[in-house]
Amino acid sequence: MIYLDNAASTWPKPPGVAEAMAEAVVSFGANPGRGSHQLAVRASRTLFETRKKLAALFGIRNPNDIVFTQNTTMALNIAIKGWVREGDHVICTAVEHNSVRRPLEYVRTKCKADITYVQTDETGILNLDRLVEALRSNTRLIVCTHSSNLLGSILPIAEIAAIARSRGIRLLVDAAQTAGTIPIDVGKMGIDMLAFPGHKGLLGPQGTGGLYIAPDIELEPLLHGGTGSQSEAVEQPTVRPDRYEAGTPNTPGIAGLNAGVQYVLHETVERIEAKEWALTQRLMDGLRGIPGVRLLGPPPEIVRTGIVSFTLEWMEAAQTAFVLDRDYQIAVRAGYHCTPLSHLCAGTMGTGAVRASLGCFTTADEVDALIQAVRELKQKQ
Ligand SMILES: Cc1ncc(COP(=O)(O)O)c(C=O)c1O
């Protein structure tokens, strides 16, 4: 099988991930932070080691400012629902994923917050003037995806952060498509909160993710419950990360994530980014030469993430993905990719699109196989 659905979850995982998970189950299946025996300490250490690696990767000073979550969605929910208050105004872009849009729409209804969706162009590129025009005196949060999961466009996070900072507004970045594939330094870029998945570019297993919360930000916790700390207190502990990590964590998953992040740190994000960009260009070049193929996203000279979405004028998106899977053993995704907003921008709301997404283990041969398959579909038309 040729796996080109890495934007959903990366696969395969590097050597060491499955082994680390198995070791956590087989050798020290204890509950971290809930006991002082050797096995519980080993489990706690695994969590802290993973936090330290993530902190090194994202330029975070204190690893305890990173909270483990099940995925990006949970991290975004903790940040949005924990920060937005009644009467606040929030700005986001018109290429957000439903995992940003739905919690925002929830707080719009629940807390009478107001939201402005700042339009991008049809390729997913944001004009900063539009963002500035959307600012209001009660704007308290900007939420922005780092890269559109349909169009692959990369949004100018450092510039957005500078605009936010100059007005005392906080910036939450959805790094679902960039953590581990594009360099991120929260300090240098001015990011206040960073929501990231463990199961995509960080090469860990599903069921893992995280949220970085700047030290001076206090969020209302989303979940309340046991943390193994301050057990005598009725309220949720104030200490981080416990305040935002109620309940037993996914220790085996985080052990796997530890190995995934180790691989990324060793390989370096810069090298992964360069490799994926070279293959992305190769795929766009090949598909562009086939009549009737419409490529979505920025023009080829603009760097994007490893996402190439397209429509075929002679075949529906769902049918294309089905035939690629059945006849060519190529796994791509069709439909709306949880981002109807981006389809509105791209003008593909009625049709959806096929999305091929590359990962750090994708090869040139695999990219060529997809190009050849689409060529054959054209010939058979
Ligand atoms: C831009 C973006 N945001 C959020 C998500 C949700 O990520 P998760 O599945 O980790 O919750 C995705 C998933 O594909 C995404 O692409």
CSV table of C-alpha atoms and ligand atoms in Angstrom, one decimal:
chain,number,residue,atom,x,y,z
A,1,MET,CA,0.0,0.0,0.0
A,2,ILE,CA,1.2,3.5,-0.8
A,3,TYR,CA,0.2,5.7,2.1
A,4,LEU,CA,-0.5,9.3,1.1
A,5,ASP,CA,-2.8,10.3,4.0
A,6,ASN,CA,-0.2,11.6,6.4
A,7,ALA,CA,-2.1,14.8,7.1
A,8,ALA,CA,-4.7,12.7,8.9
A,9,SER,CA,-2.1,10.5,10.8
A,10,THR,CA,1.4,9.8,9.7
A,11,TRP,CA,2.3,6.2,8.9
A,12,PRO,CA,4.6,4.3,9.1
A,13,LYS,CA,6.1,5.3,12.5
A,14,PRO,CA,9.9,5.3,12.9
A,15,PRO,CA,11.6,2.4,14.5
A,16,GLY,CA,11.4,2.6,18.3
A,17,VAL,CA,7.8,3.9,18.6
A,18,ALA,CA,6.0,0.6,18.8
A,19,GLU,CA,8.8,-0.8,20.9
A,20,ALA,CA,8.6,2.1,23.4
A,21,MET,CA,4.8,1.6,23.7
A,22,ALA,CA,5.1,-2.1,24.2
A,23,GLU,CA,7.8,-1.5,26.9
A,24,ALA,CA,5.5,0.8,28.7
A,25,VAL,CA,2.8,-1.8,28.8
A,26,VAL,CA,5.0,-4.8,29.5
A,27,SER,CA,7.7,-3.4,31.8
A,28,PHE,CA,6.2,-0.6,33.8
A,29,GLY,CA,2.5,-0.4,33.4
A,30,ALA,CA,2.1,1.8,36.5
A,31,ASN,CA,0.1,5.0,36.9
A,32,PRO,CA,2.4,8.1,36.7
A,33,GLY,CA,2.1,10.7,39.5
A,34,ARG,CA,-0.1,8.4,41.5
A,35,GLY,CA,2.4,6.5,43.6
A,36,SER,CA,6.0,6.6,44.8
A,37,HIS,CA,7.0,3.1,44.0
A,38,GLN,CA,9.7,2.4,41.3
A,39,LEU,CA,7.3,1.6,38.5
A,40,ALA,CA,5.2,4.7,39.0
A,41,VAL,CA,8.4,6.8,39.1
A,42,ARG,CA,9.4,5.2,35.8
A,43,ALA,CA,6.1,6.1,34.3
A,44,SER,CA,6.3,9.7,35.6
A,45,ARG,CA,9.9,10.0,34.2
A,46,THR,CA,8.7,8.9,30.8
A,47,LEU,CA,6.1,11.7,30.7
A,48,PHE,CA,8.7,14.2,31.9
A,49,GLU,CA,11.3,13.1,29.4
A,50,THR,CA,8.7,13.5,26.6
A,51,ARG,CA,7.8,17.0,27.8
A,52,LYS,CA,11.5,17.9,27.8
A,53,LYS,CA,11.9,16.7,24.2
A,54,LEU,CA,8.8,18.7,23.1
A,55,ALA,CA,10.1,21.7,24.9
A,56,ALA,CA,13.5,21.4,23.1
A,57,LEU,CA,11.7,21.1,19.8
A,58,PHE,CA,9.4,24.1,20.2
A,59,GLY,CA,11.8,26.5,22.1
A,60,ILE,CA,9.7,26.2,25.3
A,61,ARG,CA,11.6,27.1,28.5
A,62,ASN,CA,9.6,25.2,31.1
A,63,PRO,CA,8.5,21.6,30.0
A,64,ASN,CA,5.7,21.8,32.6
A,65,ASP,CA,4.0,24.5,30.4
A,66,ILE,CA,3.2,21.6,28.1
A,67,VAL,CA,0.0,19.7,28.8
A,68,PHE,CA,-0.6,16.3,27.2
A,69,THR,CA,-3.9,15.8,25.4
A,70,GLN,CA,-5.5,13.1,23.3
A,71,ASN,CA,-5.1,15.1,20.1
A,72,THR,CA,-5.0,18.6,18.7
A,73,THR,CA,-8.8,19.0,19.0
A,74,MET,CA,-8.7,18.5,22.8
A,75,ALA,CA,-5.8,21.0,23.0
A,76,LEU,CA,-7.8,23.6,21.0
A,77,ASN,CA,-10.8,23.0,23.2
A,78,ILE,CA,-8.8,23.5,26.4
A,79,ALA,CA,-7.4,26.7,25.0
A,80,ILE,CA,-10.5,28.3,23.5
A,81,LYS,CA,-13.0,27.3,26.2
A,82,GLY,CA,-10.5,28.1,28.9
A,83,TRP,CA,-9.7,31.6,27.6
A,84,VAL,CA,-12.7,33.2,25.9
A,85,ARG,CA,-15.0,35.1,28.3
A,86,GLU,CA,-18.4,36.6,27.8
A,87,GLY,CA,-18.3,39.6,25.5
A,88,ASP,CA,-14.9,38.8,24.0
A,89,HIS,CA,-14.1,39.2,20.3
A,90,VAL,CA,-12.1,36.4,18.6
A,91,ILE,CA,-10.4,36.5,15.2
A,92,CYS,CA,-9.6,33.4,13.2
A,93,THR,CA,-9.1,32.8,9.5
A,94,ALA,CA,-11.3,31.4,6.8
A,95,VAL,CA,-9.2,28.3,6.4
A,96,GLU,CA,-9.6,26.9,9.9
A,97,HIS,CA,-10.4,23.3,10.6
A,98,ASN,CA,-13.6,22.3,12.3
A,99,SER,CA,-11.5,21.7,15.4
A,100,VAL,CA,-11.1,25.4,15.7
A,101,ARG,CA,-14.4,26.5,14.2
A,102,ARG,CA,-16.7,24.3,16.3
A,103,PRO,CA,-15.3,25.2,19.7
A,104,LEU,CA,-15.3,28.9,18.6
A,105,GLU,CA,-18.9,28.6,17.5
A,106,TYR,CA,-19.7,26.9,20.8
A,107,VAL,CA,-18.3,29.8,22.8
A,108,ARG,CA,-20.1,32.3,20.5
A,109,THR,CA,-23.4,30.7,21.6
A,110,LYS,CA,-22.5,29.9,25.2
A,111,CYS,CA,-20.6,33.1,26.2
A,112,LYS,CA,-22.0,35.6,23.7
A,113,ALA,CA,-18.5,35.9,22.3
A,114,ASP,CA,-18.1,37.4,18.8
A,115,ILE,CA,-16.0,35.8,16.0
A,116,THR,CA,-14.6,37.3,12.8
A,117,TYR,CA,-13.4,34.9,10.1
A,118,VAL,CA,-10.8,36.8,8.1
A,119,GLN,CA,-10.9,35.9,4.5
A,120,THR,CA,-7.9,34.5,2.6
A,121,ASP,CA,-7.5,34.3,-1.1
A,122,GLU,CA,-8.6,31.2,-2.9
A,123,THR,CA,-5.2,29.6,-2.4
A,124,GLY,CA,-5.3,30.0,1.3
A,125,ILE,CA,-2.9,33.0,1.5
A,126,LEU,CA,-3.7,35.6,4.2
A,127,ASN,CA,-3.4,39.3,3.6
A,128,LEU,CA,-2.4,40.8,7.0
A,129,ASP,CA,-4.2,44.1,6.2
A,130,ARG,CA,-7.5,42.2,6.5
A,131,LEU,CA,-6.5,40.8,9.9
A,132,VAL,CA,-5.7,44.3,11.1
A,133,GLU,CA,-9.0,45.6,9.7
A,134,ALA,CA,-10.8,42.9,11.8
A,135,LEU,CA,-9.3,44.1,15.2
A,136,ARG,CA,-11.6,45.6,17.8
A,137,SER,CA,-11.1,47.0,21.2
A,138,ASN,CA,-12.5,43.8,22.8
A,139,THR,CA,-10.5,41.4,20.6
A,140,ARG,CA,-8.9,39.1,23.2
A,141,LEU,CA,-7.7,36.1,21.1
A,142,ILE,CA,-6.5,35.3,17.6
A,143,VAL,CA,-6.7,31.7,16.6
A,144,CYS,CA,-4.9,30.7,13.5
A,145,THR,CA,-3.9,27.5,11.8
A,146,HIS,CA,-0.2,27.3,10.9
A,147,SER,CA,-1.1,25.6,7.6
A,148,SER,CA,-4.4,24.8,5.9
A,149,ASN,CA,-5.0,21.1,5.9
A,150,LEU,CA,-6.7,21.3,2.5
A,151,LEU,CA,-4.6,23.9,0.7
A,152,GLY,CA,-1.2,23.4,2.3
A,153,SER,CA,-0.7,27.2,2.5
A,154,ILE,CA,1.5,28.4,5.4
A,155,LEU,CA,0.2,31.4,7.4
A,156,PRO,CA,2.6,34.1,8.6
A,157,ILE,CA,2.5,33.3,12.3
A,158,ALA,CA,5.4,35.6,13.5
A,159,GLU,CA,3.8,38.6,11.7
A,160,ILE,CA,0.4,37.7,13.2
A,161,ALA,CA,2.0,37.4,16.6
A,162,ALA,CA,3.5,40.8,16.3
A,163,ILE,CA,0.1,42.4,15.5
A,164,ALA,CA,-1.5,40.5,18.4
A,165,ARG,CA,1.3,41.4,20.9
A,166,SER,CA,1.2,45.1,20.0
A,167,ARG,CA,-2.4,45.2,21.1
A,168,GLY,CA,-2.2,42.8,24.1
A,169,ILE,CA,-4.1,40.1,22.3
A,170,ARG,CA,-3.2,36.4,22.8
A,171,LEU,CA,-2.3,34.1,19.9
A,172,LEU,CA,-3.3,30.5,19.8
A,173,VAL,CA,-1.8,28.5,16.9
A,174,ASP,CA,-3.2,25.2,15.5
A,175,ALA,CA,0.0,23.4,14.5
A,176,ALA,CA,-1.8,20.2,13.5
A,177,GLN,CA,-0.1,20.3,10.1
A,178,THR,CA,3.2,21.7,11.0
A,179,ALA,CA,4.5,20.4,14.3
A,180,GLY,CA,7.5,18.3,13.4
A,181,THR,CA,7.5,19.4,9.7
A,182,ILE,CA,8.1,23.1,9.9
A,183,PRO,CA,10.4,24.8,12.5
A,184,ILE,CA,8.3,26.3,15.4
A,185,ASP,CA,9.9,28.3,18.2
A,186,VAL,CA,7.2,29.7,20.4
A,187,GLY,CA,9.5,32.3,22.0
A,188,LYS,CA,10.9,33.6,18.7
A,189,MET,CA,7.6,33.5,16.9
A,190,GLY,CA,5.6,35.0,19.7
A,191,ILE,CA,3.1,32.2,20.2
A,192,ASP,CA,1.1,32.2,23.4
A,193,MET,CA,-0.6,28.8,23.0
A,194,LEU,CA,0.4,26.0,20.7
A,195,ALA,CA,-2.0,23.1,20.0
A,196,PHE,CA,-0.3,20.1,18.4
A,197,PRO,CA,-0.9,16.5,17.6
A,198,GLY,CA,1.4,13.6,18.6
A,199,HIS,CA,0.1,11.4,15.8
A,200,LYS,CA,1.1,13.4,12.7
A,201,GLY,CA,4.4,15.1,12.1
A,202,LEU,CA,5.8,14.2,15.6
A,203,LEU,CA,5.4,10.5,14.5
A,204,GLY,CA,3.9,9.3,17.7
A,205,PRO,CA,0.7,7.1,18.0
A,206,GLN,CA,-2.9,8.2,17.8
A,207,GLY,CA,-4.3,9.3,21.1
A,208,THR,CA,-1.5,11.7,21.7
A,209,GLY,CA,-1.2,15.5,21.4
A,210,GLY,CA,-0.5,18.5,23.5
A,211,LEU,CA,-1.0,22.2,24.4
A,212,TYR,CA,1.7,24.7,25.2
A,213,ILE,CA,0.4,27.5,27.5
A,214,ALA,CA,2.6,30.5,28.1
A,215,PRO,CA,3.5,30.9,31.8
A,216,ASP,CA,1.5,34.1,32.2
A,217,ILE,CA,-1.8,32.7,30.8
A,218,GLU,CA,-4.3,31.3,33.2
A,219,LEU,CA,-7.0,29.1,31.6
A,220,GLU,CA,-10.2,27.9,33.2
A,221,PRO,CA,-9.6,24.1,33.2
A,222,LEU,CA,-11.8,22.1,30.8
A,223,LEU,CA,-11.7,18.9,32.9
A,224,HIS,CA,-11.7,18.6,36.7
A,225,GLY,CA,-10.7,15.5,38.6
A,226,GLY,CA,-7.8,13.4,40.0
A,227,THR,CA,-4.3,14.5,39.3
A,228,GLY,CA,-2.4,12.6,42.0
A,229,SER,CA,-1.4,15.9,43.5
A,230,GLN,CA,-3.0,18.1,46.3
A,231,SER,CA,-5.5,15.4,46.8
A,232,GLU,CA,-6.9,17.1,50.0
A,233,ALA,CA,-7.9,20.2,48.0
A,234,VAL,CA,-11.5,20.4,46.6
A,235,GLU,CA,-10.4,22.6,43.7
A,236,GLN,CA,-8.2,21.6,40.8
A,237,PRO,CA,-4.5,22.1,41.6
A,238,THR,CA,-2.9,25.3,40.4
A,239,VAL,CA,0.4,23.7,39.7
A,240,ARG,CA,1.2,22.8,36.0
A,241,PRO,CA,0.8,20.5,34.2
A,242,ASP,CA,-1.6,18.9,36.7
A,243,ARG,CA,-4.1,21.8,36.5
A,244,TYR,CA,-4.9,20.8,32.9
A,245,GLU,CA,-4.3,17.1,33.1
A,246,ALA,CA,-7.1,15.5,35.1
A,247,GLY,CA,-7.3,11.7,35.0
A,248,THR,CA,-4.8,9.0,34.1
A,249,PRO,CA,-2.8,9.9,31.0
A,250,ASN,CA,-2.0,7.8,28.0
A,251,THR,CA,1.4,6.6,29.3
A,252,PRO,CA,2.0,4.0,26.5
A,253,GLY,CA,1.1,6.5,23.9
A,254,ILE,CA,3.3,9.2,25.4
A,255,ALA,CA,6.2,6.7,25.5
A,256,GLY,CA,5.6,6.1,21.8
A,257,LEU,CA,5.5,9.9,21.2
A,258,ASN,CA,8.8,10.2,23.1
A,259,ALA,CA,10.4,7.9,20.5
A,260,GLY,CA,8.7,9.8,17.6
A,261,VAL,CA,10.0,13.2,18.8
A,262,GLN,CA,13.4,11.7,19.4
A,263,TYR,CA,13.4,10.7,15.7
A,264,VAL,CA,12.4,14.2,14.6
A,265,LEU,CA,15.0,15.8,16.8
A,266,HIS,CA,17.7,13.5,15.4
A,267,GLU,CA,16.6,13.9,11.8
A,268,THR,CA,15.9,17.7,12.4
A,269,VAL,CA,12.7,19.5,11.3
A,270,GLU,CA,14.7,21.5,8.7
A,271,ARG,CA,15.7,18.3,6.9
A,272,ILE,CA,12.2,16.8,7.1
A,273,GLU,CA,10.8,20.1,5.8
A,274,ALA,CA,13.3,20.2,2.8
A,275,LYS,CA,12.6,16.6,1.9
A,276,GLU,CA,8.8,17.0,2.0
A,277,TRP,CA,8.9,20.2,0.0
A,278,ALA,CA,11.1,18.6,-2.7
A,279,LEU,CA,8.6,15.7,-3.0
A,280,THR,CA,5.6,18.1,-2.9
A,281,GLN,CA,7.0,20.0,-5.8
A,282,ARG,CA,7.6,16.8,-7.7
A,283,LEU,CA,4.0,15.8,-7.2
A,284,MET,CA,2.6,19.2,-8.2
A,285,ASP,CA,4.8,19.2,-11.3
A,286,GLY,CA,3.6,15.8,-12.4
A,287,LEU,CA,-0.1,16.4,-11.8
A,288,ARG,CA,0.0,19.8,-13.4
A,289,GLY,CA,1.0,18.2,-16.7
A,290,ILE,CA,-2.2,16.1,-16.9
A,291,PRO,CA,-5.1,17.9,-18.7
A,292,GLY,CA,-8.2,18.3,-16.5
A,293,VAL,CA,-6.4,18.3,-13.2
A,294,ARG,CA,-7.0,21.3,-11.0
A,295,LEU,CA,-4.5,21.8,-8.2
A,296,LEU,CA,-5.6,23.7,-5.1
A,297,GLY,CA,-3.5,25.8,-2.9
A,298,PRO,CA,-0.7,28.3,-3.5
A,299,PRO,CA,1.2,28.5,-6.8
A,300,PRO,CA,4.2,26.1,-7.1
A,301,GLU,CA,6.8,28.8,-6.3
A,302,ILE,CA,5.3,29.4,-2.8
A,303,VAL,CA,6.5,26.9,-0.1
A,304,ARG,CA,3.7,24.9,1.4
A,305,THR,CA,3.3,21.8,3.6
A,306,GLY,CA,3.3,18.3,2.1
A,307,ILE,CA,-0.4,18.6,1.1
A,308,VAL,CA,-1.5,18.5,-2.6
A,309,SER,CA,-5.3,18.6,-3.0
A,310,PHE,CA,-6.8,18.4,-6.5
A,311,THR,CA,-9.9,17.8,-8.5
A,312,LEU,CA,-10.3,15.9,-11.7
A,313,GLU,CA,-12.7,17.4,-14.2
A,314,TRP,CA,-13.7,13.9,-15.4
A,315,MET,CA,-14.2,12.1,-12.1
A,316,GLU,CA,-15.6,12.9,-8.7
A,317,ALA,CA,-13.3,13.1,-5.7
A,318,ALA,CA,-14.8,10.2,-3.8
A,319,GLN,CA,-14.7,8.0,-6.9
A,320,THR,CA,-11.1,9.0,-7.5
A,321,ALA,CA,-10.0,8.0,-4.0
A,322,PHE,CA,-12.0,4.8,-4.3
A,323,VAL,CA,-10.3,3.8,-7.6
A,324,LEU,CA,-6.8,4.8,-6.4
A,325,ASP,CA,-7.3,2.6,-3.3
A,326,ARG,CA,-8.9,-0.4,-5.1
A,327,ASP,CA,-6.9,-0.5,-8.4
A,328,TYR,CA,-3.6,1.2,-7.4
A,329,GLN,CA,-3.2,0.5,-3.7
A,330,ILE,CA,-2.8,4.2,-3.1
A,331,ALA,CA,-4.4,5.6,0.1
A,332,VAL,CA,-5.5,9.3,-0.3
A,333,ARG,CA,-8.5,11.1,1.3
A,334,ALA,CA,-11.5,12.6,-0.5
A,335,GLY,CA,-14.3,14.8,0.7
A,336,TYR,CA,-14.2,18.0,2.8
A,337,HIS,CA,-11.4,17.1,5.2
A,338,CYS,CA,-13.2,18.7,8.2
A,339,THR,CA,-12.6,22.1,6.7
A,340,PRO,CA,-15.6,23.3,4.8
A,341,LEU,CA,-14.4,26.9,5.3
A,342,SER,CA,-11.3,26.1,3.2
A,343,HIS,CA,-13.5,24.6,0.5
A,344,LEU,CA,-15.5,27.9,0.4
A,345,CYS,CA,-12.3,29.7,-0.2
A,346,ALA,CA,-11.1,27.3,-2.9
A,347,GLY,CA,-14.5,27.2,-4.6
A,348,THR,CA,-14.8,23.4,-4.1
A,349,MET,CA,-17.7,23.4,-1.7
A,350,GLY,CA,-19.9,21.5,-4.1
A,351,THR,CA,-17.3,18.9,-5.1
A,352,GLY,CA,-14.9,18.3,-2.3
A,353,ALA,CA,-11.3,17.4,-3.3
A,354,VAL,CA,-8.8,14.6,-3.3
A,355,ARG,CA,-6.0,15.2,-0.9
A,356,ALA,CA,-2.6,13.5,-1.2
A,357,SER,CA,-0.5,14.2,1.9
A,358,LEU,CA,3.2,13.3,2.1
A,359,GLY,CA,5.2,12.3,5.2
A,360,CYS,CA,8.8,12.1,6.1
A,361,PHE,CA,8.9,8.4,4.9
A,362,THR,CA,7.3,9.1,1.5
A,363,THR,CA,9.5,8.3,-1.4
A,364,ALA,CA,9.9,9.7,-4.9
A,365,ASP,CA,8.7,6.4,-6.4
A,366,GLU,CA,5.5,6.6,-4.4
A,367,VAL,CA,4.9,10.1,-5.6
A,368,ASP,CA,5.6,9.0,-9.2
A,369,ALA,CA,3.1,6.1,-8.8
A,370,LEU,CA,0.3,8.5,-7.9
A,371,ILE,CA,1.2,10.7,-10.9
A,372,GLN,CA,1.2,7.7,-13.2
A,373,ALA,CA,-2.1,6.4,-11.7
A,374,VAL,CA,-3.8,9.8,-12.4
A,375,ARG,CA,-2.4,9.7,-15.9
A,376,GLU,CA,-3.9,6.3,-16.5
A,377,LEU,CA,-7.3,7.4,-15.1
A,378,LYS,CA,-7.2,10.2,-17.7
A,379,GLN,CA,-6.4,7.8,-20.5
A,380,LYS,CA,-9.2,5.4,-19.4
A,381,GLN,CA,-11.7,8.2,-19.2
B,1,LIG,C1,-5.5,22.0,10.7
B,1,LIG,C2,-6.0,20.9,11.6
B,1,LIG,N1,-6.5,21.3,12.8
B,1,LIG,C3,-6.9,20.3,13.7
B,1,LIG,C4,-7.0,19.0,13.4
B,1,LIG,C5,-7.5,18.0,14.4
B,1,LIG,O1,-6.4,17.2,14.7
B,1,LIG,P1,-6.6,16.0,15.7
B,1,LIG,O2,-7.1,14.9,14.8
B,1,LIG,O3,-5.2,15.7,16.2
B,1,LIG,O4,-7.5,16.3,16.7
B,1,LIG,C6,-6.5,18.6,12.1
B,1,LIG,C7,-6.6,17.2,11.7
B,1,LIG,O5,-6.3,16.8,10.6
B,1,LIG,C8,-6.0,19.6,11.2
B,1,LIG,O6,-5.5,19.3,10.0
